[in-house]
Coordinates of C-alpha atoms in Angstrom, one line a residue:
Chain I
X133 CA 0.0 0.0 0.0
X134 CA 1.7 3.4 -0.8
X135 CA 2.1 6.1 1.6
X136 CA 1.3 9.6 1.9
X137 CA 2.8 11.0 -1.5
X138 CA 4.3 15.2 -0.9
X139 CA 5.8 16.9 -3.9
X140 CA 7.9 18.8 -3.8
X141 CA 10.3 17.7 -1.1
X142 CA 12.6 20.6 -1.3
X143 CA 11.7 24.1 -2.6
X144 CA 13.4 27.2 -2.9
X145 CA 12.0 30.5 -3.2
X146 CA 12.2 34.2 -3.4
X147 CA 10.3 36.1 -0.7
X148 CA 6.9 37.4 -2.2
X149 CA 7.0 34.9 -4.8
X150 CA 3.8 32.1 -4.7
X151 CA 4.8 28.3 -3.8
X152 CA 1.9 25.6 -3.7
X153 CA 2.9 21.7 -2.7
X154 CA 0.6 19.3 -3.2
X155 CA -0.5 16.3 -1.0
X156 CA -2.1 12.7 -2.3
X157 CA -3.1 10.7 1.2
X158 CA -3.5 7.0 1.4
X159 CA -6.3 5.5 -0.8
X160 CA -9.2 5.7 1.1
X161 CA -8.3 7.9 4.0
X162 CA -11.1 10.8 4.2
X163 CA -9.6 13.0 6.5
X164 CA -6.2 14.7 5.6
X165 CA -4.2 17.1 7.3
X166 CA -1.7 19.8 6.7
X167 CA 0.7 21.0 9.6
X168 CA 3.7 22.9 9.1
X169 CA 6.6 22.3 12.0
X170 CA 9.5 25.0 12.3
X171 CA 12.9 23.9 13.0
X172 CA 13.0 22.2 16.0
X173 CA 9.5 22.4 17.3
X174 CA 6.2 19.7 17.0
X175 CA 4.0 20.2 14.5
X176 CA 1.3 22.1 14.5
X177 CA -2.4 21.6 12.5
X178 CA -2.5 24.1 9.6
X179 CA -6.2 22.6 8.2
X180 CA -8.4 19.8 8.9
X181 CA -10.2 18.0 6.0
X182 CA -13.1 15.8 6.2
X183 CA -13.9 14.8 2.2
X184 CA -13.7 18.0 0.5
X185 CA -14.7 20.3 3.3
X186 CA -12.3 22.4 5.4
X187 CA -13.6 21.5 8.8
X188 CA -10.8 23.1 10.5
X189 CA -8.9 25.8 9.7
X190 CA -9.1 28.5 12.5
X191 CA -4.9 28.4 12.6
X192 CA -4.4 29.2 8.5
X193 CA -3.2 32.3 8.1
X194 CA -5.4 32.9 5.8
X195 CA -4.2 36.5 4.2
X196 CA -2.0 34.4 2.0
X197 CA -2.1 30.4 2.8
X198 CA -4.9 29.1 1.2
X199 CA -6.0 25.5 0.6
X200 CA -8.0 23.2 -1.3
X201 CA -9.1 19.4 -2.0
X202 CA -11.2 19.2 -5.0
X203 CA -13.0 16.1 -4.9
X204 CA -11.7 15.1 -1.4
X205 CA -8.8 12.8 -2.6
X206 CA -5.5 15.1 -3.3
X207 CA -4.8 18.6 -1.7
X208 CA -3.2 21.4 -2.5
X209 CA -1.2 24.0 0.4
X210 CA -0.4 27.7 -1.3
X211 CA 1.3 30.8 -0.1
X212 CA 0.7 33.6 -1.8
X213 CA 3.3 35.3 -1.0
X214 CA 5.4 33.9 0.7
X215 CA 7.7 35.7 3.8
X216 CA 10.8 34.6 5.0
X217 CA 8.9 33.4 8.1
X218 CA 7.7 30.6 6.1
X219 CA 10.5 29.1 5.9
X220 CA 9.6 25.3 7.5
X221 CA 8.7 21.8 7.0
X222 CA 5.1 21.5 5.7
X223 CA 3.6 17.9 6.8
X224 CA 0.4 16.3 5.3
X225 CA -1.1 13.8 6.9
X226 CA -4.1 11.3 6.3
X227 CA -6.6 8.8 8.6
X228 CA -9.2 7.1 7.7
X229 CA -11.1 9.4 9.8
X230 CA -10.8 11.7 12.5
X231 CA -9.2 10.5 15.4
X232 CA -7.5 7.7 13.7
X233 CA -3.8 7.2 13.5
X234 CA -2.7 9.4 11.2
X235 CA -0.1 8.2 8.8
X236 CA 2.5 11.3 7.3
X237 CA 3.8 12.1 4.2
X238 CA 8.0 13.1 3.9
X239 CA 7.0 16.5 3.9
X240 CA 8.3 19.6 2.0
X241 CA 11.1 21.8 3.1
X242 CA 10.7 25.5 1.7
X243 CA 13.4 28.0 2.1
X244 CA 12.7 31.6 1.6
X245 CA 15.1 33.5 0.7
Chain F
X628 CA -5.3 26.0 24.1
X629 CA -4.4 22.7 25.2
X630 CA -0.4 22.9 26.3
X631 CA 2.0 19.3 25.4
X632 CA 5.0 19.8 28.0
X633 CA 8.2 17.2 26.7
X634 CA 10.5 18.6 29.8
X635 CA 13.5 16.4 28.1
X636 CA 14.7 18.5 24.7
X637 CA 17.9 15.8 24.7
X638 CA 18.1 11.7 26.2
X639 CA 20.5 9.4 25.2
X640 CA 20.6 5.6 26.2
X641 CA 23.4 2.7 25.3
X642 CA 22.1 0.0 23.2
X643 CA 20.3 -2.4 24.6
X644 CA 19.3 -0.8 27.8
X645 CA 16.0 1.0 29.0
X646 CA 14.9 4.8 28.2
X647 CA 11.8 6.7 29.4
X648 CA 10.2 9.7 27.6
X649 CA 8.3 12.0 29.6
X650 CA 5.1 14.0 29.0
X651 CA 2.5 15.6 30.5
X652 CA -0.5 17.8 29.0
X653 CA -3.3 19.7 30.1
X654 CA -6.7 18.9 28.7
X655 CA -10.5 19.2 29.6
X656 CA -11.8 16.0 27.8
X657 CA -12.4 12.7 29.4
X658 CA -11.8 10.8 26.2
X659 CA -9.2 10.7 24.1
X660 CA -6.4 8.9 22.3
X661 CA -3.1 9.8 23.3
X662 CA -0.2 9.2 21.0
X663 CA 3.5 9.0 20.8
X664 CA 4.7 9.5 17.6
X665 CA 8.7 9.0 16.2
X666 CA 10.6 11.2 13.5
X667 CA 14.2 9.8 12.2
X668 CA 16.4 12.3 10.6
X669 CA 14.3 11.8 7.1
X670 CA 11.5 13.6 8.0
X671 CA 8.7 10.9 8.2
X672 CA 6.4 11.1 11.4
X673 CA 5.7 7.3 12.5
X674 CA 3.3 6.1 14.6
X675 CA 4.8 4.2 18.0
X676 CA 2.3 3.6 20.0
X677 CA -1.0 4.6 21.3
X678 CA -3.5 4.9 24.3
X679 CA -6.9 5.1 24.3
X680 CA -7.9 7.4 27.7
X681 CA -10.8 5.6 28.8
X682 CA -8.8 2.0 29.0
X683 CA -6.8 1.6 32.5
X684 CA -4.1 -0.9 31.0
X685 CA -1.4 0.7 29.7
X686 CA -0.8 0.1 26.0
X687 CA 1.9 -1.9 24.8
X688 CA 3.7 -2.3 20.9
X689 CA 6.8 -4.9 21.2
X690 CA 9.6 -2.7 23.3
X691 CA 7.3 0.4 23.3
X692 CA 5.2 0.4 26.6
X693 CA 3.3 3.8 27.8
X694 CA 2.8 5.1 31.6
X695 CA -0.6 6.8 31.6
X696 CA -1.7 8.1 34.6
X697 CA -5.1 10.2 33.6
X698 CA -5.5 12.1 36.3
X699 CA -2.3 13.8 36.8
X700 CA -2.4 14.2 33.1
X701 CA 1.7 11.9 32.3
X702 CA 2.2 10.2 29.2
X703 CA 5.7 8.3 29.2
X704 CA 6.9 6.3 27.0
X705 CA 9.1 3.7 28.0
X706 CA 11.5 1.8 25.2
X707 CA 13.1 -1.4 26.6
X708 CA 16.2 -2.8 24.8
X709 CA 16.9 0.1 22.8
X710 CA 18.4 -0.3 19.2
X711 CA 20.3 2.1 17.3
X712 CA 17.4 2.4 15.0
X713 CA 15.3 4.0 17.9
X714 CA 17.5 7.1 17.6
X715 CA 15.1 10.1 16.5
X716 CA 12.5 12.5 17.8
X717 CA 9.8 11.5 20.0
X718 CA 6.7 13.5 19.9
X719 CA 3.7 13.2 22.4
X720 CA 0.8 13.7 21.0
X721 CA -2.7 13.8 22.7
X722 CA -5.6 14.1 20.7
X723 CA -8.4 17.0 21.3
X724 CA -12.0 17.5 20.4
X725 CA -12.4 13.7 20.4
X726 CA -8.7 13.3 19.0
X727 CA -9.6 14.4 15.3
X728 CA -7.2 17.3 16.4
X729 CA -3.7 16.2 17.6
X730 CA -1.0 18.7 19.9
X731 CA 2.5 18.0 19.6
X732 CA 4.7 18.7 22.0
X733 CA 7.9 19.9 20.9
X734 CA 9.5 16.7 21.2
X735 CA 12.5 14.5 22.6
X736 CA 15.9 13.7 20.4
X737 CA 16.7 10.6 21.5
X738 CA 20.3 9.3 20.8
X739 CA 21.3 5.4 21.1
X740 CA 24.9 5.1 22.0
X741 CA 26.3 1.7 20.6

């Protein structure tokens, strides 16, 4: 069975420019997960999915993150634009529903520069 | 906001020998799923083990045993014959609003000394 599937896992970028990474959870899982976790620290929720609904997203920043998961399989994190505060691991994670183990993708690393 | 307190940043064991993780959280909730969860230098969060609140036995995966004691709110995590491979992050994990919302705390390295 594959894992959670993150692309990219390294990305560079400019401040102000846009980034997006993109997330496909396990086949099946319903709920999926974005967190982002700065060097050194746990990491924290970002936005809840159940299906394609955004069920929890009261800690996306939501002036320039924005997220979306058309037909409630993949999902796709942007940061429009980005800051050099952004600069962090960005998780996604799946369960088969909430409160399940969740299982976690590699992540993606963004710099900004 | 519910706070995840790991009060060891740094632990290091020798190989084969006996580690224990602490952590303690506050919460409101009387059930819950409480997990520990394990990330190795390449980034990928694995599942170790995990508690269900309401249960009184301590949960147990092979070497992975927890210490949950509900009312004063302790999680450890207790790894018996440690292996090099063990060496990583450990992040306590309980879950809030019926655990479909998970706090980290911000986590354990844990070094095995050969």
């Amino acid at each position: 069975e594959a894992g959670v599937v993150q692309s990219p896992r390294y990305k560079i970028i400019e401040k102000k420019q846009p980034v997006a990474f993109w997330c496909n959870p396990i086949s099946g899982h319903n709920t999926l997960y974005w967190y982002l976790q700065n060097l050194g620290q746990g990491p924290e929720l970002l936005i809840r999915y159940e299906n394609e609904e955004a069920v929890d997203d009261s800690q996306l920043p939501k002036d320039r993150f924005s997220a979306e998961r058309l037909k409630g399989v993949d999902s796709t994190l942007k940061i429009q634009p980005a800051e050099l505060g952004d600069s962090a691991v960005y998780l996604c994670a799946s369960s088969f529903r909430g409160g399940d183990e969740q299982f976690f993708g590699p992540g993606t690393r963004l710099t900004v520069l | 906001a519910q706070t995840v307190t790991q009060s060891q940043p740094e632990m290091s064991v020798q190989e084969a020998e006996t580690v224990t993780l602490s952590c303690t959280y506050d919460t409101s909730e009387s059930d819950y799923y409480l997990f520990w969860y394990k990330q190795p230098p390449s980034r990928q969060m694995i599942l170790v083990i995990r508690q269900e609140a309401y249960k009184q036995q301590n949960a147990t995966e092979n070497r992975f045993s927890v210490n949950f004691q509900k009312a004063a709110k302790s999680f450890s995590l207790k790894i018996s014959d440690s292996q090099l491979g063990d060496a990583a992050m450990y992040f306590c994990a309980p879950g809030q609003g019926g655990s479909e919302k998970l706090v980290f705390g911000k986590g354990t390295k844990l070094t095995v000394n050969p």
